[in-house]
Coordinates of C-alpha atoms and ligand atoms in Angstrom, one line a residue:
M213 CA -26.6 -74.8 -25.5
D214 CA -26.3 -71.3 -24.1
V215 CA -23.7 -69.8 -26.5
G216 CA -23.6 -66.7 -24.1
A217 CA -22.3 -69.1 -21.3
E218 CA -18.8 -68.6 -20.0
R219 CA -16.2 -69.2 -22.6
P220 CA -12.8 -69.1 -21.0
W221 CA -11.1 -70.0 -24.3
L222 CA -12.0 -66.5 -25.7
G223 CA -9.0 -65.0 -23.9
R224 CA -6.6 -67.2 -26.1
Y225 CA -7.9 -65.8 -29.3
G226 CA -5.5 -63.9 -31.6
A227 CA -5.9 -60.1 -32.3
G228 CA -8.8 -59.5 -34.6
V229 CA -10.4 -62.9 -34.4
P230 CA -14.1 -62.5 -33.4
A231 CA -15.8 -64.5 -30.6
D232 CA -18.7 -65.2 -33.0
L233 CA -19.1 -65.1 -36.8
G234 CA -21.9 -62.5 -36.8
T235 CA -23.8 -62.5 -40.1
L236 CA -22.9 -65.6 -41.9
P237 CA -21.1 -65.1 -45.2
P238 CA -22.7 -66.3 -48.4
D239 CA -22.4 -69.9 -49.6
V240 CA -19.3 -70.8 -51.4
L241 CA -20.8 -70.9 -54.9
T242 CA -22.0 -67.3 -54.5
A243 CA -18.6 -66.2 -53.1
F244 CA -17.0 -68.0 -56.1
R245 CA -19.3 -66.1 -58.6
G246 CA -18.3 -62.9 -56.9
L247 CA -14.6 -63.6 -57.5
V248 CA -15.2 -64.6 -61.1
A249 CA -17.1 -61.3 -61.7
G250 CA -14.3 -59.4 -60.0
D251 CA -11.2 -60.8 -61.7
S252 CA -11.7 -64.0 -63.7
T253 CA -8.0 -64.2 -64.6
R254 CA -6.8 -64.8 -61.1
D255 CA -5.2 -68.2 -60.4
C256 CA -7.7 -70.7 -59.0
L257 CA -6.0 -74.2 -59.4
R258 CA -2.4 -75.1 -60.0
Y259 CA -1.7 -78.7 -61.2
G260 CA 1.5 -79.9 -62.8
D261 CA 2.5 -77.0 -65.1
A262 CA -1.1 -76.0 -65.6
V263 CA -2.7 -72.9 -64.1
L264 CA -6.5 -72.8 -64.3
A265 CA -7.9 -69.2 -63.8
F266 CA -11.2 -68.6 -61.9
G267 CA -12.8 -67.9 -65.3
D268 CA -11.6 -71.3 -66.6
V269 CA -12.9 -73.1 -63.7
D270 CA -16.2 -71.3 -64.0
R271 CA -16.5 -72.3 -67.7
F272 CA -15.4 -75.9 -67.1
S273 CA -17.9 -76.3 -64.4
D274 CA -20.6 -74.8 -66.5
A275 CA -19.8 -77.2 -69.3
L276 CA -19.9 -80.1 -66.8
A277 CA -23.2 -78.9 -65.2
V278 CA -24.8 -78.7 -68.7
G279 CA -23.6 -82.3 -69.5
L280 CA -24.7 -83.6 -66.1
A281 CA -28.1 -81.9 -66.5
A282 CA -28.6 -83.6 -69.9
S283 CA -28.2 -86.9 -68.2
G284 CA -30.9 -86.0 -65.7
V285 CA -28.9 -84.5 -62.7
G286 CA -31.0 -81.8 -61.0
P287 CA -31.7 -80.1 -57.7
G288 CA -31.5 -82.4 -54.6
D289 CA -29.7 -85.1 -56.5
R290 CA -26.4 -86.6 -55.3
V291 CA -23.2 -86.7 -57.4
A292 CA -20.7 -89.2 -56.1
V293 CA -17.0 -88.3 -56.7
M294 CA -14.3 -91.0 -56.4
L295 CA -11.2 -89.2 -57.3
Q296 CA -7.7 -88.4 -56.0
N297 CA -6.6 -84.7 -55.7
V298 CA -7.1 -83.7 -59.2
P299 CA -8.4 -80.4 -60.6
T300 CA -11.6 -82.0 -61.9
F301 CA -12.6 -82.6 -58.2
P302 CA -13.3 -78.9 -57.5
I303 CA -14.8 -78.6 -61.0
V304 CA -17.3 -81.4 -60.3
T305 CA -18.0 -79.8 -56.9
L306 CA -18.9 -76.5 -58.5
A307 CA -20.9 -78.1 -61.3
S308 CA -23.0 -80.1 -58.8
W309 CA -23.7 -77.0 -56.7
K310 CA -24.6 -75.1 -59.9
L311 CA -27.3 -77.7 -60.5
G312 CA -28.5 -77.7 -56.8
A313 CA -27.1 -81.2 -56.3
S314 CA -24.8 -82.3 -53.5
V315 CA -21.4 -84.0 -53.7
V316 CA -20.7 -87.4 -52.2
P317 CA -17.0 -87.8 -51.9
V318 CA -15.8 -91.4 -52.0
N319 CA -12.3 -92.6 -51.0
P320 CA -10.7 -94.0 -54.1
M321 CA -9.0 -96.7 -52.0
Y322 CA -12.4 -98.3 -51.4
R323 CA -13.2 -101.8 -52.6
V324 CA -16.5 -102.9 -54.1
A325 CA -18.5 -103.5 -50.9
E326 CA -17.4 -100.1 -49.4
L327 CA -18.3 -98.2 -52.6
S328 CA -21.6 -100.1 -53.1
H329 CA -22.8 -99.2 -49.6
I330 CA -22.2 -95.5 -50.2
L331 CA -23.9 -95.6 -53.6
D332 CA -26.9 -97.5 -52.2
D333 CA -27.2 -95.3 -49.1
S334 CA -26.8 -91.9 -50.9
G335 CA -28.8 -92.9 -54.0
A336 CA -26.3 -91.1 -56.1
C337 CA -27.4 -90.9 -59.7
V338 CA -24.0 -90.3 -61.2
L339 CA -20.5 -91.4 -60.2
I340 CA -17.4 -89.5 -61.4
T341 CA -14.2 -91.4 -61.2
S342 CA -10.9 -92.2 -62.9
P343 CA -10.3 -94.8 -65.6
D344 CA -7.9 -96.7 -63.4
L345 CA -10.6 -97.4 -60.8
L346 CA -13.2 -98.3 -63.4
V347 CA -12.0 -101.9 -63.8
P348 CA -12.7 -103.8 -61.7
I349 CA -14.0 -101.8 -58.6
V350 CA -16.4 -99.3 -60.1
A351 CA -17.5 -101.5 -63.0
E352 CA -18.5 -104.2 -60.4
A353 CA -20.2 -101.8 -58.1
V354 CA -22.4 -100.1 -60.7
R355 CA -23.2 -103.2 -62.7
D356 CA -26.8 -103.7 -61.2
R357 CA -27.3 -100.2 -60.2
A358 CA -29.1 -97.3 -62.1
I359 CA -26.2 -95.0 -62.0
A360 CA -24.3 -93.1 -64.8
V361 CA -20.6 -93.1 -64.8
V362 CA -18.3 -90.3 -66.1
V363 CA -14.5 -90.8 -66.1
T364 CA -11.8 -88.2 -65.8
D365 CA -8.2 -89.1 -66.1
P366 CA -5.7 -87.8 -63.6
R367 CA -3.8 -86.2 -66.5
D368 CA -6.9 -84.2 -67.5
L369 CA -6.3 -80.4 -67.5
A370 CA -2.6 -80.9 -66.6
D371 CA 0.2 -79.5 -68.7
G372 CA 3.5 -81.5 -68.7
E373 CA 4.3 -84.5 -66.8
L374 CA 2.7 -85.4 -63.5
P375 CA 4.1 -87.9 -61.1
V376 CA 1.1 -90.1 -61.7
T377 CA 1.4 -93.9 -61.6
L378 CA -1.9 -95.4 -62.8
R379 CA -3.0 -99.0 -62.5
D380 CA -3.0 -100.9 -65.6
A381 CA -6.7 -100.5 -66.7
D382 CA -7.4 -97.5 -68.9
A383 CA -10.8 -96.1 -70.0
A384 CA -9.8 -97.0 -73.5
D385 CA -10.5 -100.7 -72.5
V386 CA -14.0 -99.6 -71.4
P387 CA -16.0 -98.3 -74.3
D388 CA -19.1 -96.1 -73.9
V389 CA -18.0 -94.4 -70.7
P390 CA -18.5 -90.6 -71.1
R391 CA -15.4 -88.5 -70.5
L392 CA -15.5 -85.4 -68.5
L393 CA -12.9 -83.8 -70.7
A394 CA -15.0 -84.4 -73.8
L395 CA -17.9 -82.7 -72.0
I396 CA -15.6 -79.6 -71.5
E397 CA -14.1 -79.7 -75.0
Q398 CA -17.5 -80.0 -76.7
H399 CA -19.2 -77.4 -74.7
D400 CA -21.2 -75.0 -76.8
G401 CA -21.1 -72.2 -74.2
R402 CA -24.5 -72.8 -72.7
R403 CA -24.7 -72.2 -69.0
P404 CA -26.9 -74.0 -66.4
E405 CA -30.0 -72.2 -65.2
P406 CA -28.6 -69.8 -62.5
R407 CA -29.6 -70.9 -58.9
T408 CA -28.3 -70.2 -55.5
P409 CA -28.2 -72.8 -52.8
A410 CA -30.2 -72.4 -49.7
R411 CA -28.3 -72.5 -46.5
E412 CA -29.9 -75.7 -45.4
D413 CA -29.4 -77.5 -48.7
A414 CA -26.8 -80.3 -48.6
A415 CA -23.5 -79.2 -50.0
L416 CA -21.7 -82.5 -49.1
L417 CA -22.8 -85.9 -48.0
S418 CA -19.6 -87.0 -46.2
Y419 CA -19.6 -90.7 -45.2
T420 CA -18.3 -91.4 -41.8
S421 CA -19.0 -93.9 -39.1
G422 CA -19.3 -91.1 -36.6
T423 CA -19.1 -92.7 -33.2
T424 CA -20.6 -96.0 -34.1
G425 CA -22.2 -98.2 -36.8
P426 CA -21.8 -98.5 -40.5
P427 CA -20.8 -95.3 -42.5
K428 CA -23.5 -92.7 -42.6
G429 CA -23.7 -89.5 -44.7
A430 CA -23.1 -86.5 -42.6
I431 CA -25.1 -83.8 -44.3
N432 CA -22.7 -80.8 -44.5
S433 CA -25.1 -78.0 -45.6
H434 CA -24.1 -74.9 -47.6
G435 CA -24.5 -73.0 -44.3
N436 CA -22.1 -75.3 -42.5
V437 CA -19.5 -75.1 -45.2
A438 CA -19.7 -71.3 -45.4
A439 CA -19.4 -71.1 -41.6
S440 CA -16.4 -73.4 -41.7
V441 CA -14.8 -71.3 -44.4
A442 CA -15.4 -68.2 -42.4
I443 CA -13.8 -69.8 -39.4
Y444 CA -10.6 -70.7 -41.2
V445 CA -10.5 -67.2 -42.8
A446 CA -10.8 -65.5 -39.5
W447 CA -8.5 -67.9 -37.5
M448 CA -5.7 -68.1 -40.0
D449 CA -6.1 -64.8 -41.6
I450 CA -6.6 -66.3 -45.0
G451 CA -6.8 -64.2 -48.2
P452 CA -6.0 -64.2 -51.9
D453 CA -2.3 -63.6 -51.1
D454 CA -2.1 -67.0 -49.5
V455 CA -1.5 -70.2 -51.4
C456 CA -3.0 -73.5 -50.3
L457 CA -1.0 -76.7 -50.5
G458 CA -3.8 -79.3 -51.2
V459 CA -2.3 -82.2 -49.5
A460 CA -5.1 -83.6 -47.5
P461 CA -7.4 -86.0 -49.4
L462 CA -10.1 -84.0 -51.1
F463 CA -12.5 -86.9 -50.4
H464 CA -12.1 -86.2 -46.7
I465 CA -13.8 -83.3 -45.0
T466 CA -10.5 -81.6 -44.4
G467 CA -9.8 -81.6 -48.2
S468 CA -13.2 -80.7 -49.3
V469 CA -13.5 -77.8 -47.0
A470 CA -10.0 -76.6 -46.0
H471 CA -8.7 -77.0 -49.6
V472 CA -11.6 -76.9 -52.1
A473 CA -14.2 -74.7 -50.5
I474 CA -11.9 -72.2 -48.9
S475 CA -9.9 -71.7 -52.1
L476 CA -13.0 -71.3 -54.3
A477 CA -14.5 -68.8 -51.7
T478 CA -11.5 -66.6 -51.0
G479 CA -9.4 -66.5 -54.2
M480 CA -6.5 -68.3 -52.6
P481 CA -4.9 -70.5 -55.3
L482 CA -5.0 -74.2 -54.6
V483 CA -2.0 -76.4 -55.5
L484 CA -2.9 -80.0 -56.2
A485 CA -0.7 -83.0 -57.0
H486 CA -2.9 -86.0 -57.5
R487 CA -1.3 -88.1 -54.8
F488 CA 1.1 -87.3 -51.9
D489 CA 4.8 -87.7 -52.5
A490 CA 7.0 -86.2 -49.9
A491 CA 9.9 -84.9 -52.1
E492 CA 7.4 -83.6 -54.7
T493 CA 5.5 -81.8 -52.0
L494 CA 8.5 -80.0 -50.7
A495 CA 9.2 -78.9 -54.3
L496 CA 5.7 -77.7 -54.7
V497 CA 5.9 -75.6 -51.5
A498 CA 9.0 -73.9 -52.7
R499 CA 7.8 -73.4 -56.3
H500 CA 4.4 -72.0 -55.4
G501 CA 5.3 -70.2 -52.2
C502 CA 2.7 -72.2 -50.3
T503 CA 1.6 -70.5 -47.0
F504 CA -1.3 -72.7 -45.7
T505 CA -2.3 -76.3 -45.3
V506 CA -4.1 -78.6 -43.1
A507 CA -2.8 -82.2 -43.2
S508 CA -2.4 -85.3 -41.1
I509 CA 0.8 -85.5 -38.9
T510 CA 2.1 -88.4 -41.0
V511 CA 2.4 -85.9 -44.0
F512 CA 4.7 -83.7 -41.8
I513 CA 6.7 -86.7 -40.6
A514 CA 7.2 -87.8 -44.2
L515 CA 8.4 -84.3 -45.2
M516 CA 11.1 -84.5 -42.4
N517 CA 12.3 -87.8 -43.8
V518 CA 12.9 -86.7 -47.3
D519 CA 16.6 -87.2 -48.1
G520 CA 18.8 -84.1 -48.3
V521 CA 16.3 -81.6 -46.9
A522 CA 18.3 -80.9 -43.8
G523 CA 18.8 -77.2 -44.8
A524 CA 15.3 -76.5 -46.3
D525 CA 13.8 -73.3 -44.9
L526 CA 10.0 -73.3 -44.9
R527 CA 9.5 -70.2 -42.8
G528 CA 7.1 -68.8 -45.3
F529 CA 5.0 -71.9 -45.0
R530 CA 3.7 -70.6 -41.6
K531 CA -0.1 -71.4 -41.6
L532 CA 0.5 -75.0 -40.9
Y533 CA -2.2 -77.1 -39.2
S534 CA -2.4 -80.8 -38.4
G535 CA -5.5 -82.7 -37.3
G536 CA -7.3 -85.9 -37.6
A537 CA -5.1 -87.8 -35.2
P538 CA -3.1 -87.2 -32.0
I539 CA 0.2 -85.4 -32.4
A540 CA 3.4 -86.1 -30.4
P541 CA 4.9 -82.9 -29.0
A542 CA 8.3 -84.2 -30.0
T543 CA 7.2 -84.4 -33.7
V544 CA 6.2 -80.7 -33.6
E545 CA 9.5 -79.8 -32.0
A546 CA 11.5 -81.8 -34.5
F547 CA 9.7 -80.3 -37.5
E548 CA 10.3 -76.7 -36.2
A549 CA 14.0 -77.5 -35.6
R550 CA 14.3 -78.8 -39.2
F551 CA 12.2 -76.3 -41.1
G552 CA 11.8 -73.3 -38.8
T553 CA 8.0 -73.4 -38.8
Y554 CA 5.6 -74.5 -36.2
I555 CA 2.7 -77.1 -36.7
H556 CA -0.5 -75.9 -35.0
S557 CA -3.0 -78.5 -33.9
I558 CA -6.5 -78.5 -35.2
Y559 CA -9.4 -80.8 -34.2
G560 CA -12.7 -81.5 -35.5
M561 CA -14.9 -84.2 -37.2
T562 CA -16.6 -84.8 -40.5
E563 CA -19.8 -83.7 -38.6
T564 CA -18.2 -80.4 -37.6
T565 CA -17.4 -79.7 -41.3
S566 CA -13.8 -79.4 -40.4
P567 CA -12.6 -77.6 -37.2
S568 CA -14.3 -77.2 -33.9
H569 CA -11.0 -76.4 -32.2
A570 CA -7.6 -75.0 -33.3
V571 CA -4.5 -73.5 -31.8
P572 CA -4.5 -69.7 -32.5
L573 CA -2.1 -68.8 -35.3
G574 CA 1.4 -67.9 -34.0
T575 CA 0.6 -69.5 -30.5
R576 CA 2.2 -72.6 -29.1
A577 CA -0.1 -75.3 -27.8
P578 CA 0.6 -76.3 -24.2
V579 CA 1.4 -79.8 -23.2
D580 CA -0.6 -81.4 -20.3
P581 CA 2.1 -82.5 -17.8
G582 CA -0.1 -85.3 -16.5
T583 CA -0.7 -87.1 -19.8
G584 CA 1.9 -85.6 -22.0
A585 CA -0.9 -84.7 -24.5
L586 CA -0.5 -81.7 -26.8
S587 CA -3.5 -79.5 -26.6
V588 CA -5.9 -79.7 -29.7
G589 CA -6.5 -76.0 -29.3
V590 CA -9.5 -74.0 -28.2
P591 CA -13.0 -73.8 -29.6
V592 CA -13.1 -71.6 -32.8
P593 CA -15.5 -68.6 -33.2
G594 CA -19.1 -69.3 -32.6
T595 CA -18.3 -72.7 -31.2
V596 CA -19.1 -74.0 -27.7
C597 CA -17.6 -77.2 -26.4
R598 CA -18.5 -78.7 -23.0
I599 CA -17.0 -81.7 -21.3
V600 CA -19.9 -83.9 -20.0
G601 CA -19.9 -86.8 -17.6
D602 CA -21.8 -90.1 -18.3
D603 CA -24.9 -88.7 -16.8
G604 CA -24.8 -85.8 -19.3
R605 CA -23.9 -83.2 -16.8
V606 CA -21.4 -80.5 -17.7
L607 CA -18.1 -81.0 -15.8
P608 CA -15.9 -78.3 -14.5
A609 CA -12.4 -77.4 -15.8
G610 CA -9.8 -80.2 -15.3
Q611 CA -12.4 -83.1 -15.2
L612 CA -12.3 -85.8 -17.8
G613 CA -15.5 -86.5 -19.8
E614 CA -16.8 -86.6 -23.4
L615 CA -16.6 -83.5 -25.6
V616 CA -20.0 -82.2 -26.8
T617 CA -19.7 -79.5 -29.5
A618 CA -22.1 -76.9 -30.8
G619 CA -21.7 -74.3 -33.5
P620 CA -22.7 -73.2 -37.0
Q621 CA -20.5 -75.8 -38.6
V622 CA -22.1 -78.8 -36.8
V623 CA -24.3 -80.8 -39.2
A624 CA -28.0 -81.1 -38.5
G625 CA -28.0 -84.8 -39.1
Y626 CA -27.1 -87.9 -41.1
W627 CA -28.7 -88.8 -44.5
G628 CA -31.8 -91.0 -44.0
E629 CA -30.8 -91.7 -40.5
P630 CA -33.1 -90.1 -37.9
E631 CA -32.2 -92.5 -35.2
G632 CA -28.4 -92.2 -35.7
T633 CA -28.9 -88.5 -35.7
A634 CA -30.9 -88.4 -32.6
R635 CA -28.3 -90.6 -30.8
A636 CA -25.4 -88.2 -31.8
I637 CA -26.8 -84.7 -32.1
G638 CA -29.0 -82.8 -29.7
P639 CA -29.7 -79.3 -28.7
D640 CA -26.3 -79.1 -26.9
G641 CA -24.4 -80.2 -30.0
I642 CA -22.8 -83.3 -31.2
R643 CA -21.4 -86.0 -28.9
T644 CA -17.9 -86.5 -30.3
G645 CA -17.0 -89.9 -28.7
D646 CA -13.7 -88.2 -27.8
V647 CA -12.7 -88.0 -24.1
G648 CA -10.7 -85.3 -22.7
F649 CA -10.7 -82.1 -20.5
M650 CA -10.5 -78.4 -20.7
D651 CA -7.9 -76.5 -18.4
E652 CA -8.7 -73.3 -16.6
A653 CA -7.3 -71.3 -19.5
G654 CA -9.8 -72.9 -21.9
W655 CA -7.3 -75.2 -23.7
F656 CA -8.7 -78.7 -24.6
F657 CA -6.8 -81.9 -24.3
L658 CA -7.9 -85.3 -25.8
V659 CA -6.8 -88.2 -23.8
D660 CA -9.0 -91.1 -24.8
R661 CA -11.8 -92.1 -27.0
K662 CA -15.3 -93.6 -26.1
K663 CA -15.7 -94.8 -29.7
D664 CA -13.8 -97.9 -30.8
V665 CA -12.1 -96.2 -33.8
I666 CA -8.5 -96.9 -34.7
I667 CA -6.7 -93.9 -36.3
A668 CA -4.0 -95.0 -38.7
S669 CA -2.2 -92.2 -40.5
G670 CA -5.3 -90.1 -39.8
Y671 CA -7.6 -92.7 -41.6
K672 CA -10.3 -94.0 -39.4
V673 CA -10.8 -97.8 -39.1
W674 CA -13.7 -99.2 -37.3
P675 CA -12.8 -102.6 -35.7
R676 CA -16.3 -103.9 -36.3
E677 CA -16.0 -103.4 -40.1
V678 CA -12.7 -105.4 -40.2
E679 CA -14.0 -108.1 -37.9
D680 CA -17.2 -108.5 -40.1
V681 CA -14.9 -109.2 -43.0
L682 CA -12.8 -111.7 -41.0
Y683 CA -16.0 -113.5 -39.9
Q684 CA -16.8 -114.1 -43.6
H685 CA -13.7 -116.3 -43.8
P686 CA -14.8 -120.0 -43.4
A687 CA -11.9 -120.9 -41.0
V688 CA -12.6 -118.0 -38.5
R689 CA -14.4 -118.7 -35.3
E690 CA -13.9 -115.5 -33.4
A691 CA -12.1 -112.2 -34.4
A692 CA -11.2 -109.1 -32.5
V693 CA -9.5 -106.0 -34.1
V694 CA -7.6 -103.4 -32.2
G695 CA -5.3 -100.5 -32.7
V696 CA -1.6 -100.9 -31.6
A697 CA 0.9 -98.2 -31.3
D698 CA 3.0 -97.5 -34.5
A699 CA 5.8 -94.9 -34.6
Y700 CA 4.8 -93.6 -38.1
R701 CA 1.1 -94.2 -38.4
G702 CA 0.3 -93.4 -34.7
E703 CA -1.8 -96.6 -34.6
T704 CA -2.1 -99.6 -36.8
V705 CA -4.6 -102.4 -37.3
A706 CA -4.0 -105.7 -35.5
A707 CA -6.3 -108.7 -35.5
F708 CA -6.6 -111.5 -33.0
V709 CA -8.3 -114.6 -34.4
S710 CA -9.3 -118.0 -33.2
L711 CA -10.0 -120.7 -35.8
R712 CA -12.9 -123.3 -36.1
A713 CA -12.0 -126.8 -34.9
G714 CA -10.3 -128.6 -37.8
A715 CA -10.1 -125.5 -40.0
D716 CA -6.8 -124.0 -41.2
A717 CA -5.8 -120.5 -42.3
T718 CA -2.4 -118.7 -42.0
P719 CA -2.1 -115.0 -40.8
G720 CA -1.0 -114.2 -44.3
E721 CA -4.1 -115.7 -45.9
L722 CA -6.4 -113.8 -43.5
V723 CA -4.6 -110.5 -44.3
A724 CA -4.9 -111.1 -48.0
F725 CA -8.6 -112.0 -47.5
C726 CA -9.1 -108.6 -45.8
R727 CA -7.2 -106.7 -48.5
E728 CA -9.5 -108.0 -51.2
R729 CA -12.6 -106.7 -49.4
L730 CA -11.4 -103.6 -47.6
A731 CA -9.5 -100.4 -48.4
A732 CA -5.8 -101.3 -47.9
Y733 CA -5.4 -99.1 -44.8
K734 CA -8.2 -101.0 -43.0
A735 CA -6.7 -104.4 -43.5
P736 CA -4.8 -105.7 -40.4
R737 CA -1.1 -105.4 -40.6
S738 CA -0.8 -108.4 -38.3
V739 CA -3.0 -111.4 -37.4
E740 CA -2.3 -113.3 -34.3
L741 CA -3.9 -116.8 -34.0
R742 CA -5.0 -117.7 -30.4
D743 CA -6.8 -120.8 -29.2
E744 CA -9.2 -118.5 -27.3
L745 CA -9.9 -114.8 -27.2
P746 CA -10.4 -113.1 -23.8
K747 CA -14.1 -112.6 -22.8
T748 CA -16.3 -111.1 -20.2
A749 CA -18.4 -113.3 -18.0
S750 CA -21.3 -112.7 -20.4
G751 CA -19.2 -113.8 -23.4
K752 CA -18.3 -110.5 -24.9
I753 CA -14.9 -110.3 -26.4
L754 CA -12.6 -108.0 -24.5
R755 CA -11.0 -106.0 -27.3
R756 CA -9.3 -103.6 -24.9
S757 CA -7.3 -106.3 -23.2
L758 CA -5.7 -107.4 -26.6
G759 CA -2.9 -105.6 -28.4
Ligands
AMP2000 P1 -13.2 -87.6 -39.0 O1 -14.6 -87.5 -38.9 O2 -12.6 -88.7 -40.0 O3 -12.6 -86.2 -39.3 O4 -12.6 -88.1 -37.6 C1 -12.8 -87.3 -36.5 C2 -12.1 -87.8 -35.3 O5 -10.6 -87.8 -35.5 C3 -12.3 -87.1 -34.0 O6 -13.5 -87.4 -33.4 C4 -11.1 -87.5 -33.2 O7 -11.3 -88.8 -32.7 C5 -10.0 -87.6 -34.3 N1 -9.2 -86.4 -34.3 C6 -9.4 -85.3 -35.1 N2 -8.5 -84.3 -34.9 C7 -7.7 -84.8 -33.8 C8 -6.6 -84.2 -33.1 N3 -6.1 -83.0 -33.4 N4 -6.1 -85.0 -32.1 C9 -6.5 -86.2 -31.9 N5 -7.6 -86.8 -32.6 C10 -8.2 -86.1 -33.5

């Protein structure tokens, strides 16, 4: 794609924001080392009552790197991390990068089959998880696999009480599982052999279904992550005086880049709280003076619904961005009326290593009068996004087509998936599967999706995956899964099922069947039994006519 081509959106940029990134900044590990060398006492991570300084985080990640190296982890290996938002997550990330290995974040809500797929596909040689996930999910998934397991309790490295409710199993029930904390406590001061990642080396393998098919590992290189961090820094004017509220899941690209990578690279302290709790989050914002976050819109809706916060003033919390799912303009207005601070839209994909578009800081996104859609923003520095028609031709402003995005944050491909890569990523950028238009001023609006994804509270659910599970049930003849509107989640998962002749199953049984096999957010909230599902003349089930 010709980056020099006309970019009407540049006129929307805030003062001092460059059109392009110029020389790319160093990788995050190198930037982190520079901060440690400068002032190792500055705050890096805040968790409960604990404050971990940059020097602590450096030492702990050295200790873990030495421990992982002793169990065979080396350059090019993959380290799977299945954790909530705990301080050991960034420590594992640094330790892996120090060894030249990449991180494979895994959603802790995943069940055995979902985890097994990622472990097999990535070939991870170690999985770092928490004791409460060990039994039964992890234990079952790793039973016949050559993979080491290390556990870290959510209370590790926290001082004082955390609002953490754990499931009943504890690592104490599972002997012989190395503990991350023990590796840190027993560390003899040795350091891993110093190495610096190459730009093209994989920093993260982030599993996503992209626009189609089973989850694939998007290879977010160290160059991609450094570019994304530089984009955030320029766009939101991020520096060490900011404080990041780490409320997006760290296992998703938003958390791993817009919380972990950016904090480690800039010296902005990162506030973590294990899992999201709305009242606790408001208290953390006030206690730490948070200035920046990126979160799904359901987080902001939950903050508005905390009892007794009518008078709360969050004006200092002004670098607020929300992405991952469509945002109703009325929600942004209500939040501003309540808290005095504006939620800026941001848009991207796992494959764009976080944002491709964002609303300039301090600017209000326009609303398209035709569709009522709030703009997702304009392409960020160094990024070119075109709207293309079905024939691949670039369409003029105002016309509806698929967004195709190119820039230094766009991945080169998917792990072990040359065909999937070729389908999605070309010289003009990545085909997003999102449908929308650009107006004359360069604002982008999303109005539809080519891909069949359902977005529930920002989590992506692929109907095919849920249907595949329903088809495993002996009573199910046909199944179709669709997204239906939901006031809080945006969309929610609904299933339509016809049963085999003579077979019996209640909607409740089918929901329970799915919940045993899929992360809870993917299981249908409702199942409607029908004699027949609507089909095309060729027999294809018409998903879009349901719901
Ligand atoms: P993921 O790879 O999980 O980050 O999902 C990326 C997808 O989320 C995009 O392709 C969009 O479909 C959707 N998405 C991300 N940000 C927004 C937004 N601001 N508004 C609407 N949809 C969004």
